[in-house]
Coordinates of C-alpha atoms in Angstrom, one line a residue:
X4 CA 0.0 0.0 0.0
X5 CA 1.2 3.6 -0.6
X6 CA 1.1 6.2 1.2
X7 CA 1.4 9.5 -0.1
X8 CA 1.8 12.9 2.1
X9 CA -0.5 15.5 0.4
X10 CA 0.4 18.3 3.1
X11 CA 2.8 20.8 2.3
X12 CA 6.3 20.9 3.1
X13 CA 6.7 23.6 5.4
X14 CA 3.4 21.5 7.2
X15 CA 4.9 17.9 7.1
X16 CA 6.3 16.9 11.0
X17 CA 10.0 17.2 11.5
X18 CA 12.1 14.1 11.2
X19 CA 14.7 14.4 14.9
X20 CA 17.8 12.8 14.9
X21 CA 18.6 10.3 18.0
X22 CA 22.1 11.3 17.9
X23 CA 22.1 13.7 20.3
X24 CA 19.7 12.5 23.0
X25 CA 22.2 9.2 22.7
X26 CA 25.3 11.6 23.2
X27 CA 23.5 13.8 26.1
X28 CA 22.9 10.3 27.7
X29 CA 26.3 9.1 27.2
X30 CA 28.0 12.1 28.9
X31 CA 25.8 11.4 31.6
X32 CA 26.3 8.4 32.4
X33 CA 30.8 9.4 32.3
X34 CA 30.3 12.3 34.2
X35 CA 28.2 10.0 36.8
X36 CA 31.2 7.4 36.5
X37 CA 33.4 9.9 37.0
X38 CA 31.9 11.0 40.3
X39 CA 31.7 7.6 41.3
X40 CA 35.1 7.1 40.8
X41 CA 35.9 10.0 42.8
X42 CA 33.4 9.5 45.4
X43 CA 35.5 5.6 45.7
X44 CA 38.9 6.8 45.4
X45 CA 38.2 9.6 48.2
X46 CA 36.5 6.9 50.1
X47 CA 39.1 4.4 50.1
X48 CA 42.3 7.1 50.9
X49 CA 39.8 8.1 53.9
X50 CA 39.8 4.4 55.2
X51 CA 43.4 4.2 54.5
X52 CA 44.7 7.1 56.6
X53 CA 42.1 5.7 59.1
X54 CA 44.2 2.8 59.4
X55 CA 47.7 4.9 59.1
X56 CA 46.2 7.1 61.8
X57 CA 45.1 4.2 64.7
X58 CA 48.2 2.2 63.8
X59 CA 50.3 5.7 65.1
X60 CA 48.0 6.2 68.7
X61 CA 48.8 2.4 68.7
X62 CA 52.3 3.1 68.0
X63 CA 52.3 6.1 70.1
X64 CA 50.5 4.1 72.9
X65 CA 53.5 1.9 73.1
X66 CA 55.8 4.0 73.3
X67 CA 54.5 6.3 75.4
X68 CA 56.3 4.6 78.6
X69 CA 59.7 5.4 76.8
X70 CA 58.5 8.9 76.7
X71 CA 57.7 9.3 80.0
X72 CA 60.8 7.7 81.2
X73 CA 63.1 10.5 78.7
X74 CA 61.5 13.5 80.7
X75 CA 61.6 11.6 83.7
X76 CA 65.7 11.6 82.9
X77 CA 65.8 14.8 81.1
X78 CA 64.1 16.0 84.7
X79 CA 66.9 14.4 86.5
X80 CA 69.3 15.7 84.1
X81 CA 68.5 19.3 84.7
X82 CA 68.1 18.8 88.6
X83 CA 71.9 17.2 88.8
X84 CA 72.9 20.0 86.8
X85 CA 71.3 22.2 89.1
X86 CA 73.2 20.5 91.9
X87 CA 76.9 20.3 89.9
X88 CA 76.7 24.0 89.7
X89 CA 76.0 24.6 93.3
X90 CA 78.8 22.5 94.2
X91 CA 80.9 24.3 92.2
X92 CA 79.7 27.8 93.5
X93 CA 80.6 26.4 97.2
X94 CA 83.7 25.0 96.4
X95 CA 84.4 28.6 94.8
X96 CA 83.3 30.7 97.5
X97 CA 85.2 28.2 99.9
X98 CA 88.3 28.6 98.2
X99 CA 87.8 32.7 97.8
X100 CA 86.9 32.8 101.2
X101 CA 89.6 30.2 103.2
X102 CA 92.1 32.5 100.8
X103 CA 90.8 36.4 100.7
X104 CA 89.7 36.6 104.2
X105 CA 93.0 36.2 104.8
X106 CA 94.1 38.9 102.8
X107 CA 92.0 41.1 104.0
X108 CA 93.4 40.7 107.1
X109 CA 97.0 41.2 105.7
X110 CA 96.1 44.2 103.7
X111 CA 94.7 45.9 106.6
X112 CA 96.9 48.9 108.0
X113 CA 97.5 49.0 111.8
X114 CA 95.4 51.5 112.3
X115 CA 92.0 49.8 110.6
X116 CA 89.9 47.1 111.4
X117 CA 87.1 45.5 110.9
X118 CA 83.4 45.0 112.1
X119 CA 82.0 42.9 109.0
X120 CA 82.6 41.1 106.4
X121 CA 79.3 39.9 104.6
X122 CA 78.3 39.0 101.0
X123 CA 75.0 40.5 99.6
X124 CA 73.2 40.7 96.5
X125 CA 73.0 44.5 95.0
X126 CA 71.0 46.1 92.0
X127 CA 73.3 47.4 88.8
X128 CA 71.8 49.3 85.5
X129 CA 73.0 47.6 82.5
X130 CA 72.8 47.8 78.9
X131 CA 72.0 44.9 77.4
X132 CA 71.1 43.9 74.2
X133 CA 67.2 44.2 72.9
X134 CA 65.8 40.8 71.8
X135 CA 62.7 40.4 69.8
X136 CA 60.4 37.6 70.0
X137 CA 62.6 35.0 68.9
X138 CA 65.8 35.9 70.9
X139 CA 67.1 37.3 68.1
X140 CA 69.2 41.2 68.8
X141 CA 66.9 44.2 67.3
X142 CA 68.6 45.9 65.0
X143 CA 68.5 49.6 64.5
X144 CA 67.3 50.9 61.1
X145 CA 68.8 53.9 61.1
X146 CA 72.4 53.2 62.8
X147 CA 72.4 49.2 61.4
X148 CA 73.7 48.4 64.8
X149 CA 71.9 46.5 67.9
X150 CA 69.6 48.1 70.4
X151 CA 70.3 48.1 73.6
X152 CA 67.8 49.1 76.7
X153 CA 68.9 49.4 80.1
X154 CA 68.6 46.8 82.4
X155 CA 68.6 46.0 86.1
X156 CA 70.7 42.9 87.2
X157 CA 71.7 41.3 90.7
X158 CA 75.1 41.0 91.3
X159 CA 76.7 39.5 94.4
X160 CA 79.0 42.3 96.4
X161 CA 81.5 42.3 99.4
X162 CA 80.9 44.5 102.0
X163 CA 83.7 45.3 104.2
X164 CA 82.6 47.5 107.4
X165 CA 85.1 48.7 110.1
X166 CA 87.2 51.7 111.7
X167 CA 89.9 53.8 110.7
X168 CA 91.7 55.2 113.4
X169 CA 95.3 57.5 113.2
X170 CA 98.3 56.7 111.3
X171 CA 101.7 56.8 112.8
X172 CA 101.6 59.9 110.7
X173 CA 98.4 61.7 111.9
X174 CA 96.2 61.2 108.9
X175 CA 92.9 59.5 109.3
X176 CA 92.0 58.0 106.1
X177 CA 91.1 54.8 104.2
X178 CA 92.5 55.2 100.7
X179 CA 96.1 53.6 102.1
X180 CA 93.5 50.2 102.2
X181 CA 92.1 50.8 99.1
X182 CA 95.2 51.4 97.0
X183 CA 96.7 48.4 98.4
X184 CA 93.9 46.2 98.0
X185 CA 93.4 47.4 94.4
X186 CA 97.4 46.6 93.9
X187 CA 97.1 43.3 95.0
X188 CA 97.1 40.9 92.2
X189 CA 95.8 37.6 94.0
X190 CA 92.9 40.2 95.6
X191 CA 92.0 42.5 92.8
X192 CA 91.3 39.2 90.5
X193 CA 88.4 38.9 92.6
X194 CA 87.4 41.9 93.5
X195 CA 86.3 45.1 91.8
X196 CA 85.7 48.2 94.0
X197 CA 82.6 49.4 93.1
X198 CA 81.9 52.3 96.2
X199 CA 82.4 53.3 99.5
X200 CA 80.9 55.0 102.8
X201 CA 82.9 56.7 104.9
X202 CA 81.2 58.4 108.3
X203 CA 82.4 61.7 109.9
X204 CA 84.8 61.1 112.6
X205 CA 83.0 59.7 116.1
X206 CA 84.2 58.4 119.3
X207 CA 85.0 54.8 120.3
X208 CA 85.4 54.3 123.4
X209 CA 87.6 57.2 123.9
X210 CA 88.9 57.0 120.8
X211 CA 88.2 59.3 117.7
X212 CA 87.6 56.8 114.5
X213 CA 85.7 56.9 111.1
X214 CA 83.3 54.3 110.1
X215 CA 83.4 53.3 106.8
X216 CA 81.8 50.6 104.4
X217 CA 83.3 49.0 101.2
X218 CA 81.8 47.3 98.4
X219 CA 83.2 45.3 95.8
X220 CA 82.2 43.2 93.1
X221 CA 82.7 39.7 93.2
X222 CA 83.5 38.3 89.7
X223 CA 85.7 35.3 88.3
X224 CA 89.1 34.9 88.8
X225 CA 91.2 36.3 85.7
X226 CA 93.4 34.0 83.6

């Protein structure tokens, strides 16, 4: 049988191509794969660093003991330290004192002596170097060179206290000590005078003497 189409052309129903609903589908269905794909992969790294991660706090677990046990050490460490040092600060004062108290008492004058003898911890302005944040010196723009701020430190003294009386020559003074003590090798090593305080004549039992009070600097030994 024949069919014939007696409408016109601009009438007659459009003939469509599957082509392109087949090539919509099939990018559909990749990009779908695709996300799959990812979706699996991302999955599968997750459960895998799961396992990397409680295989570690298992790890770490086991060792935490051993970790305890270093700053348990590390603890005793700094404590011994602690203790080495204040040996050796004893043992050094020991030694400065068996040795410069008895120079003191040699580098006396006849006509001076003394009341006390006593170390104590005194406050000195410093400059010291400005650190920033991670200890490291501030440098100035303009000069290129470090700051520096002032500073107040501690610093251990000797304080000699006594009398001066008269010299065989009628003077009354202390500097004879002082210039003696400062040429003293063996004394001066240890020693820095830093300042003094000398009182108006008074009387002592009779006697007419100055009161006066030394301080010095205690500081290593030179080489």
């Amino acid at each position: 049988m024949i069919k014939i189409n007696l409408l016109p052309r601009h009438l007659r129903p459009i003939k469509r191509s599957p082509l392109p609903y087949l090539a919509s589908f099939a990018v559909l269905v990749i990009a779908l794969v695709a996300i799959a794909l990812t979706f699996f992969t991302a999955y599968t790294r997750n459960r895998e660093l799961q396992v990397s991660v409680a295989a570690l706090d298992e790890r770490l677990q086991k060792l935490k003991p051993v970790m305890e046990e270093w700053n348990r050490l590390e603890e005793l460490k700094r404590e011994l330290k602690d203790r080495i040092d204040t040996i050796n600060e004893i043992v050094r004062d020991r030694i400065v004192w068996s040795r410069q108290l008895w120079l003191l008492s040699n580098l006396a004058p006849q006509n001076m002596w003394y009341t006390g003898i006593t170390v104590e911890s005194k406050a000195f302005k410093e400059l010291a170097p400005e650190l920033d944040s991670a200890g490291k010196a501030v440098i100035d723009a303009a000069t290129g060179k470090p700051k520096t701020k002032e500073t107040t430190v501690q610093r251990p003294v000797l304080k000699v206290s006594g009398y001066v009386g008269f010299a065989p020559d009628g003077t009354m003074e202390v500097n004879p000590f002082l210039q003696v003590a400062a040429d003293d090798p063996e004394f001066s090593a240890l020693f820095t005078y830093e300042n003094q305080d000398v009182s108006v004549t008074k009387d002592l039992e009779g006697f007419p003497v100055k009161p006066f009070t030394f301080w010095y600097v205690i500081g290593p030994a030179k080489g």
